[in-house]
PDB file of C-alpha atoms in Angstrom:
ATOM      1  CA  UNK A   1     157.355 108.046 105.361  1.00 97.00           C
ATOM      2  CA  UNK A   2     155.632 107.402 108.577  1.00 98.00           C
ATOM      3  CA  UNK A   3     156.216 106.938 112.094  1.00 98.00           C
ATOM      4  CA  UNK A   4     157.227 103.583 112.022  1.00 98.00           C
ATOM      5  CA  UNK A   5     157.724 102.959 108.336  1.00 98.00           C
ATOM      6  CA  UNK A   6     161.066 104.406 106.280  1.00 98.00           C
ATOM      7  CA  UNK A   7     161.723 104.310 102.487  1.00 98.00           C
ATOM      8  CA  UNK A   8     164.927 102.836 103.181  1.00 96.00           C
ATOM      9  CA  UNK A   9     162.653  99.645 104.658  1.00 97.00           C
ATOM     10  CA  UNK A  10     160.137  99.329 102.425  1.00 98.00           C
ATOM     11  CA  UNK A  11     162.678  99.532  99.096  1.00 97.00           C
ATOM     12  CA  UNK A  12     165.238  97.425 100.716  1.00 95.00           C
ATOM     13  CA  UNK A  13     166.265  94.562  98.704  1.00 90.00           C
ATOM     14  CA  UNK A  14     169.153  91.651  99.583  1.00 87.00           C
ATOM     15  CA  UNK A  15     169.956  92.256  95.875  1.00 81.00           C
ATOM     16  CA  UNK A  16     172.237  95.369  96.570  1.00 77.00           C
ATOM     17  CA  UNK A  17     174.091  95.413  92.940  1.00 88.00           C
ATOM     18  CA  UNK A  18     170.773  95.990  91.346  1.00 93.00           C
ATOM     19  CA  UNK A  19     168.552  99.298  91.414  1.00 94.00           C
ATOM     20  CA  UNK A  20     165.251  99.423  93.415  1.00 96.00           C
ATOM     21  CA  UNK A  21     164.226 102.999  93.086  1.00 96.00           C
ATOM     22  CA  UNK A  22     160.750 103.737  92.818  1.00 98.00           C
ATOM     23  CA  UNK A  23     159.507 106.828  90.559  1.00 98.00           C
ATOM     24  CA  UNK A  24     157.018 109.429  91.844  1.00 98.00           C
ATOM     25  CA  UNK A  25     153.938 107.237  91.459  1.00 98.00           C
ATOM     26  CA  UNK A  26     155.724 103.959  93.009  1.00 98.00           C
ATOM     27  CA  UNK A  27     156.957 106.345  95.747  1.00 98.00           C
ATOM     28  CA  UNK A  28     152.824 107.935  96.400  1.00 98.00           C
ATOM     29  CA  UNK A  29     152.125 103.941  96.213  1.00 98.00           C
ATOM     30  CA  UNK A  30     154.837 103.373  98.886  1.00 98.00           C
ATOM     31  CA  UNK A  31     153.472 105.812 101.123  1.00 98.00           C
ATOM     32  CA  UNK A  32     150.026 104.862 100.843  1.00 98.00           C
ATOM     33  CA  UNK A  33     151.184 101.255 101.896  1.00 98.00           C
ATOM     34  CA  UNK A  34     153.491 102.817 104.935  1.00 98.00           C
ATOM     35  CA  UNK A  35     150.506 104.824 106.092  1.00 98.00           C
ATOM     36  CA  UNK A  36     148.585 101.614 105.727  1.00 98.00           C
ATOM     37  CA  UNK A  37     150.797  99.814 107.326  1.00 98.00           C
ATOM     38  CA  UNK A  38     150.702 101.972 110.647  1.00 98.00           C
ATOM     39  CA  UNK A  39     146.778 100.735 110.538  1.00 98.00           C
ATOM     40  CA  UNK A  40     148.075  97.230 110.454  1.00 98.00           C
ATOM     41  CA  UNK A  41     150.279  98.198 113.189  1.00 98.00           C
ATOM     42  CA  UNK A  42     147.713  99.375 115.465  1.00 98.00           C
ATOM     43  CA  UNK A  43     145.643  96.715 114.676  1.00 98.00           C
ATOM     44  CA  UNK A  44     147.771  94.198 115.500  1.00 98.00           C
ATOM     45  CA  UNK A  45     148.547  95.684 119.153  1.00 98.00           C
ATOM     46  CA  UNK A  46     151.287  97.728 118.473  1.00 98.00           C
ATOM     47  CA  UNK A  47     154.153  94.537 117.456  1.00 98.00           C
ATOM     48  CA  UNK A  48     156.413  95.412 115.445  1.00 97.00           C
ATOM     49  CA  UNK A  49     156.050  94.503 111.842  1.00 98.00           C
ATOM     50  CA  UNK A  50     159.300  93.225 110.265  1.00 97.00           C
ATOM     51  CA  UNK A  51     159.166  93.858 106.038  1.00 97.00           C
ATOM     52  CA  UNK A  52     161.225  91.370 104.119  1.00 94.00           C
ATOM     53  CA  UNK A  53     159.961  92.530 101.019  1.00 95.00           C
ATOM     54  CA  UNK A  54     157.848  95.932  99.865  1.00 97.00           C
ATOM     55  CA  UNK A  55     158.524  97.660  96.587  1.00 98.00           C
ATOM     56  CA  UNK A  56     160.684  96.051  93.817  1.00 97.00           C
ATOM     57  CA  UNK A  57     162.010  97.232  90.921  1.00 96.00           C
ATOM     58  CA  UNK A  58     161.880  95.499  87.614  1.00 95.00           C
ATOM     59  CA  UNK A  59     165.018  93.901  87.692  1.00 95.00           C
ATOM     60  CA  UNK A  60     164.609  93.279  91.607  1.00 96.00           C
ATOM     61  CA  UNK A  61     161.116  91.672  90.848  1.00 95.00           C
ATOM     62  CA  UNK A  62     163.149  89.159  88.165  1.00 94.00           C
ATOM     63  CA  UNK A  63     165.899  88.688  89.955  1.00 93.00           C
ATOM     64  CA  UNK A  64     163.475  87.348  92.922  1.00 91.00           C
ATOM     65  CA  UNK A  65     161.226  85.196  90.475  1.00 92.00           C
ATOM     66  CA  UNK A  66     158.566  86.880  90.231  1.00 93.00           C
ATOM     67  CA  UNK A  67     155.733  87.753  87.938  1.00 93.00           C
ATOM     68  CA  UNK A  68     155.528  91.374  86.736  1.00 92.00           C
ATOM     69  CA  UNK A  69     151.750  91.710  87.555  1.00 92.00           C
ATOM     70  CA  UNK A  70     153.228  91.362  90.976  1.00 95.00           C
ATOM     71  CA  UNK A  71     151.831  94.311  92.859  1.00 97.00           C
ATOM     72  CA  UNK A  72     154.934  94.621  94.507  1.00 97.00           C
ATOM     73  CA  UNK A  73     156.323  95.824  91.309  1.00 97.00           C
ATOM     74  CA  UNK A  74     154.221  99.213  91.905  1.00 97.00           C
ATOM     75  CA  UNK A  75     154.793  99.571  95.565  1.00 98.00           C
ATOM     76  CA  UNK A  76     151.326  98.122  96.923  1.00 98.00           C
ATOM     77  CA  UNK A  77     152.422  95.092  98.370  1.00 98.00           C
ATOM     78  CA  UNK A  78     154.648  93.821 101.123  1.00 97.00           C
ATOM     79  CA  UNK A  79     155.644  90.728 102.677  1.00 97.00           C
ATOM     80  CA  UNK A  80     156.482  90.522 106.429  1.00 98.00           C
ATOM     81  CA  UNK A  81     156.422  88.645 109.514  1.00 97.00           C
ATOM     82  CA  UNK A  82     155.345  89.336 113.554  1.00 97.00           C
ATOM     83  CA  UNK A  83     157.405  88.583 116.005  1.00 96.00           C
ATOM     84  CA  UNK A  84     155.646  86.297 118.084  1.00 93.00           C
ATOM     85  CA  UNK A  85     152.320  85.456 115.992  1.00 94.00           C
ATOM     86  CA  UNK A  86     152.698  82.915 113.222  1.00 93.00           C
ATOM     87  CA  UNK A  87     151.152  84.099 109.720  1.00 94.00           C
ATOM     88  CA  UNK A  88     148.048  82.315 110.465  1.00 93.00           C
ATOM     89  CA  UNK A  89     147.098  84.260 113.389  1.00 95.00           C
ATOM     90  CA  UNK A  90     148.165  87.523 111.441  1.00 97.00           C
ATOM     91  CA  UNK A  91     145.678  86.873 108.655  1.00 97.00           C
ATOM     92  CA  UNK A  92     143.209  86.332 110.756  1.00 97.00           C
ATOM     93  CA  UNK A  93     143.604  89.377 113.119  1.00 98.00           C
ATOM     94  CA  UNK A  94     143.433  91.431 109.753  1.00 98.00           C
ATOM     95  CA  UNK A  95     140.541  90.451 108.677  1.00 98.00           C
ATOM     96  CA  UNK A  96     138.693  90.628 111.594  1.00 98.00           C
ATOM     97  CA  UNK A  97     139.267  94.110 111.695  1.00 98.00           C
ATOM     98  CA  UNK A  98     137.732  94.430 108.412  1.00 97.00           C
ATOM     99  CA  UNK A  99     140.402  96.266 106.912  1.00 98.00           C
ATOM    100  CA  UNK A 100     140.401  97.181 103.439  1.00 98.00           C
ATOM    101  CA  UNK A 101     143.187  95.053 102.143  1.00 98.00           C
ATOM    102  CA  UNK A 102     143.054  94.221  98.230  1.00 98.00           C
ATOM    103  CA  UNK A 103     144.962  90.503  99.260  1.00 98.00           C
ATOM    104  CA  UNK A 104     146.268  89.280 102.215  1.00 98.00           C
ATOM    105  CA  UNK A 105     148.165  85.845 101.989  1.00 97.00           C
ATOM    106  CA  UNK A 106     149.521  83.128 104.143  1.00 96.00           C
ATOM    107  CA  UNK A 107     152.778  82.307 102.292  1.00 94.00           C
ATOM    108  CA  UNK A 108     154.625  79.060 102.932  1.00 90.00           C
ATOM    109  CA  UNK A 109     153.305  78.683 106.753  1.00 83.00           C
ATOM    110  CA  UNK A 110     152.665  75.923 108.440  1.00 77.00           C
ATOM    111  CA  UNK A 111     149.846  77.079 111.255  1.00 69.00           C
ATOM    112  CA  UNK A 112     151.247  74.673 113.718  1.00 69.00           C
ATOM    113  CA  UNK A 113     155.105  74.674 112.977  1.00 70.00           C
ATOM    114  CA  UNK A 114     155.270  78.843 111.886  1.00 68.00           C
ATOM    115  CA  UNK A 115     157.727  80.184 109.542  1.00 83.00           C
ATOM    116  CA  UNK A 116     156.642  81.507 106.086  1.00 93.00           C
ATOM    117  CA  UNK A 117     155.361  85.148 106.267  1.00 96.00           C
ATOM    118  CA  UNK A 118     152.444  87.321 105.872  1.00 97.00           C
ATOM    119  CA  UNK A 119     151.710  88.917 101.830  1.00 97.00           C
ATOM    120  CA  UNK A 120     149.733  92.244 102.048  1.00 98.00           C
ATOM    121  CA  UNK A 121     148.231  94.635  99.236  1.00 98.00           C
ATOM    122  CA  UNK A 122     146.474  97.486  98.687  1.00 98.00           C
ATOM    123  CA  UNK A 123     144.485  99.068  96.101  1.00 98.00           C
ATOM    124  CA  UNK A 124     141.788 101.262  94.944  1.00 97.00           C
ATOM    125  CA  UNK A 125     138.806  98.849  94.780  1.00 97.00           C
ATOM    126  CA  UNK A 126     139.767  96.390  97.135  1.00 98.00           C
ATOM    127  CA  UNK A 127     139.123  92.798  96.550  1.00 97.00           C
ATOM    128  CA  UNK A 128     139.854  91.252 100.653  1.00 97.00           C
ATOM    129  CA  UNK A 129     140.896  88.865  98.843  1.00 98.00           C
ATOM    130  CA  UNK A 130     142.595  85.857 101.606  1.00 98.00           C
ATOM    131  CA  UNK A 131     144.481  83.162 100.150  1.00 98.00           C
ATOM    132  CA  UNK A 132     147.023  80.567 101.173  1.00 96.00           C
ATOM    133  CA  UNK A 133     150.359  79.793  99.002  1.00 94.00           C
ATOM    134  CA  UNK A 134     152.495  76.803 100.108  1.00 92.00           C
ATOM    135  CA  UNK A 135     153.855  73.481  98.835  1.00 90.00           C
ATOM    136  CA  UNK A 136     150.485  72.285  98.093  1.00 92.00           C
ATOM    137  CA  UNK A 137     149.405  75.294  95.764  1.00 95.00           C
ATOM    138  CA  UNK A 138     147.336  77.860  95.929  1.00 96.00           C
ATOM    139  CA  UNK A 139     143.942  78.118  97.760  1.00 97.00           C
ATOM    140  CA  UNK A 140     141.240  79.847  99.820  1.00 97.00           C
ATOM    141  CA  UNK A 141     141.923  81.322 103.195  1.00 96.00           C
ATOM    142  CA  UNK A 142     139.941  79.687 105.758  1.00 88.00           C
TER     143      UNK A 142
END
């Protein structure tokens, strides 16, 4: 899809007995989040970006718990991780930059300890909307 971004990647899915293939418009979504992506690449000094999740299909999205307004269910979302910058630092790289991200989440990270990941979407009008989701809820990015 891009230089640094495959289909394979951003449809893979630990749940390998179910289907996760996107139709044409998930697949234009998926490349509009791959060339995205490469922004958030560059942006972020050229790390690699590791993708645990990216498109999902319905019975992917279910199988995983999640809601169907998810937009990973149309292939404009993806959760990953940094090697060697926690979430919290990731967030706030991205927004510095002022990129056009519709959300971008902290997702069960603790800012001292790390682990958890990094949510990302895209999207026509979008929101920069920065949350946090952990243990305690659901709140503002700050």
């Amino acid at each position: 899809m891009t230089p640094h971004f495959t289909l394979a990647e951003l449809t893979h899915t630990d749940h390998r007995t179910l289907d996760n293939t996107p139709n044409a418009a998930e697949l234009a979504n998926l490349q509009r989040l791959a060339e995205f992506l490469e922004v958030v690449k560059t942006t972020l000094g050229g790390k690699p970006i590791m993708i645990n999740s990216a498109f999902r299909s319905k019975a992917v999205n279910d199988a995983v718990g999640s809601r169907d307004t998810s937009q990973h269910r149309q292939g404009l979302a993806c959760d990953f991780k940094v090697p060697g910058m926690i979430p919290d630092a990731v967030v706030r790289a991205i927004i510095a930059a002022n990129l056009p991200f519709d959300q971008i989440i902290r997702e069960f990270s603790d800012p001292m300890a790390g682990g958890g990941w990094t949510h990302i979407s895209i999207a026509d009008k979008p929101r920069r909307q920065a949350l946090i989701i952990d243990k305690a809820g659901t709140r503002v990015f700050v």
